[in-house]
Tab-separated table of N, CA and C in Angstrom:
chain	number	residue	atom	x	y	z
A	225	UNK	N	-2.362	-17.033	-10.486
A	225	UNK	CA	-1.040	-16.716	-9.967
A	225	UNK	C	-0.861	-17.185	-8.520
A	226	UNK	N	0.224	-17.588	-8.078
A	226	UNK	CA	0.474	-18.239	-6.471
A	226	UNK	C	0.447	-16.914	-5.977
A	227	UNK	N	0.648	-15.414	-6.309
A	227	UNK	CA	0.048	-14.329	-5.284
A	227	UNK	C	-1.349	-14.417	-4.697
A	228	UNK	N	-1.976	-14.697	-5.275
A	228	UNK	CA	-3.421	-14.812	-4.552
A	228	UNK	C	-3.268	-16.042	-3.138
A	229	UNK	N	-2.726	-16.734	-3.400
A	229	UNK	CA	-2.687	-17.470	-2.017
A	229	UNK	C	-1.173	-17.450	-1.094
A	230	UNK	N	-1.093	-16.140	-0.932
A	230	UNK	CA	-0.482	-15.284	-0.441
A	230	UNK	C	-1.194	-14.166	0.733
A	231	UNK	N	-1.459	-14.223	2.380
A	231	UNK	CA	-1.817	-13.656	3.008
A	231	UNK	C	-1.068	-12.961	3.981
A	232	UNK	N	-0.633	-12.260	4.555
A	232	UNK	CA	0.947	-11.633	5.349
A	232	UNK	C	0.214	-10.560	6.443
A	233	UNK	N	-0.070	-10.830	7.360
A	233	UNK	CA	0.048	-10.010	8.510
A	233	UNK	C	1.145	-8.897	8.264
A	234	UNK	N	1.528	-7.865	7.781
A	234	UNK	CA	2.325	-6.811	8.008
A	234	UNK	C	2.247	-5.620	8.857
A	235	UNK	N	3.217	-4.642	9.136
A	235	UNK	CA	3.206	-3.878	10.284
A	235	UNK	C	2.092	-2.903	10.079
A	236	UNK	N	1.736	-2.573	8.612
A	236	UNK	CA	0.517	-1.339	8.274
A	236	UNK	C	-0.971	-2.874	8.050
A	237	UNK	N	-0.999	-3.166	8.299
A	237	UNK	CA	-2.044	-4.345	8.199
A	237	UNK	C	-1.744	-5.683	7.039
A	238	UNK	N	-2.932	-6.205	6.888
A	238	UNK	CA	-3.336	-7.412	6.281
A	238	UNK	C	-2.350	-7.197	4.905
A	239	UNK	N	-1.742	-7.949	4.341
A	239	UNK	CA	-1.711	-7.752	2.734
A	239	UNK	C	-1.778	-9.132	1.994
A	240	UNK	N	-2.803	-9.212	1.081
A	240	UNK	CA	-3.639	-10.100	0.365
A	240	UNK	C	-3.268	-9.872	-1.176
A	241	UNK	N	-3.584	-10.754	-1.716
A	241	UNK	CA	-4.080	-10.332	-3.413
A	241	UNK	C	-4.648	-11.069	-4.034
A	242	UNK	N	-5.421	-10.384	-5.442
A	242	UNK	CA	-6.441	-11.115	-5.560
A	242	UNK	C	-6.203	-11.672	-6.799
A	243	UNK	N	-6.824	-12.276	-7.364
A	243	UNK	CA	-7.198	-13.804	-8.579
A	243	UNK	C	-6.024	-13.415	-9.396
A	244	UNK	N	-5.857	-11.440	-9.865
A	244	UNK	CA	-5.106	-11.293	-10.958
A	244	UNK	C	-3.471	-11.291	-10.599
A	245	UNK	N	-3.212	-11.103	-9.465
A	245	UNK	CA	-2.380	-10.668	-8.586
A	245	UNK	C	-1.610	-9.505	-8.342
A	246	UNK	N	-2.962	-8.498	-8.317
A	246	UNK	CA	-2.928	-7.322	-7.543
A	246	UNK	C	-3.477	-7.162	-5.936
A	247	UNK	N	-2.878	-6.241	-5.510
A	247	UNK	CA	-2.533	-6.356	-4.490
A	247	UNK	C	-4.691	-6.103	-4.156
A	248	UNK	N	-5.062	-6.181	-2.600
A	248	UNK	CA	-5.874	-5.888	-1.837
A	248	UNK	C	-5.895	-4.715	-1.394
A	249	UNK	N	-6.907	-3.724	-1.138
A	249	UNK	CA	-7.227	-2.639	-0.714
A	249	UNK	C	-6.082	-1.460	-0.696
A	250	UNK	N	-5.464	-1.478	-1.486
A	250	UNK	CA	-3.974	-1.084	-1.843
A	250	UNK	C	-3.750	0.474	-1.250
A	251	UNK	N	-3.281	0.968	-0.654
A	251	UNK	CA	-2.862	2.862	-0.795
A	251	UNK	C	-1.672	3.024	-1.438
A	252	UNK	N	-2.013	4.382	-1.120
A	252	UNK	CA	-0.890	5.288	-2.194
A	252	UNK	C	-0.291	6.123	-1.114
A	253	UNK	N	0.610	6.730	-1.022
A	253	UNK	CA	0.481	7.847	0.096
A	253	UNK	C	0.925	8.900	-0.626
A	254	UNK	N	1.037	9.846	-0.941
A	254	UNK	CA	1.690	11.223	-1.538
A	254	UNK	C	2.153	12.086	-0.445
A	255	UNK	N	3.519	12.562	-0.541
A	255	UNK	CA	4.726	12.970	0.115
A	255	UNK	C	5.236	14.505	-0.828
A	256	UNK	N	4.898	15.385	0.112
A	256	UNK	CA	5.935	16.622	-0.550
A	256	UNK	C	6.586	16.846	0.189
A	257	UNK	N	8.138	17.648	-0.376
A	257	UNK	CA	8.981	18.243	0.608
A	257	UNK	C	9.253	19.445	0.627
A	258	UNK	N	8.965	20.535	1.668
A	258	UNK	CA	9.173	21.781	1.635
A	258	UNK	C	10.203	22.203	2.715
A	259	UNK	N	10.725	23.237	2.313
A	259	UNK	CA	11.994	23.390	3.097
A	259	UNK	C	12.906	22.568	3.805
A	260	UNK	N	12.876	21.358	2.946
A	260	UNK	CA	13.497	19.901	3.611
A	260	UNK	C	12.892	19.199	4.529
A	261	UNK	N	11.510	19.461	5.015
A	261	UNK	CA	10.602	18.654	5.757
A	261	UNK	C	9.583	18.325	4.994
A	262	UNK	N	9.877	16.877	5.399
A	262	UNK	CA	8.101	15.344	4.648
A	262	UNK	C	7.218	16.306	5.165
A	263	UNK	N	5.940	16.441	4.447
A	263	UNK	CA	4.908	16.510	3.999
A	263	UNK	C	4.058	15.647	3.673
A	264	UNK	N	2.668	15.167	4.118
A	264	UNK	CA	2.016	14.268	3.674
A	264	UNK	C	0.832	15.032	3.133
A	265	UNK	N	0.610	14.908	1.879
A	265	UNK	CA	-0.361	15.567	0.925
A	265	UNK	C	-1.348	14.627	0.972
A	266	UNK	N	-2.374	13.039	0.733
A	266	UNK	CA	-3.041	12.874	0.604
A	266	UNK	C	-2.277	10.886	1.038
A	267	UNK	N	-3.168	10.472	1.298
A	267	UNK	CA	-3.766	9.096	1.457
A	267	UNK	C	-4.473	8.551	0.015
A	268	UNK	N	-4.613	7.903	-1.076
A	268	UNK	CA	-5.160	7.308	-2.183
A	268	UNK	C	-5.918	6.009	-1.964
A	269	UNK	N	-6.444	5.491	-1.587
A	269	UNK	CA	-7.389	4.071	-1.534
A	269	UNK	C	-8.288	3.597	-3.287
């Protein structure tokens, strides 16, 4: 796939992908909202 030769300096870092063209070292972030204020529940790697 032409994603793999695809490299992008972005504002949260590097973003790459590889042979299949999924992404590189990818996160997740998980977001709850309680009483109408973001919440950050966990980071995923």
């Amino acid at each position: 796939p032409e994603l793999k030769k695809i490299s992008y300096k972005g504002v949260t870092g590097d973003i790459k992908f590889d042979s299949k063209g999924d992404i590189e070292n990818g996160a997740l972030t998980l977001f709850t909202y309680q009483g109408g204020k973001k919440n950050k529940l966990d980071v995923i790697r």
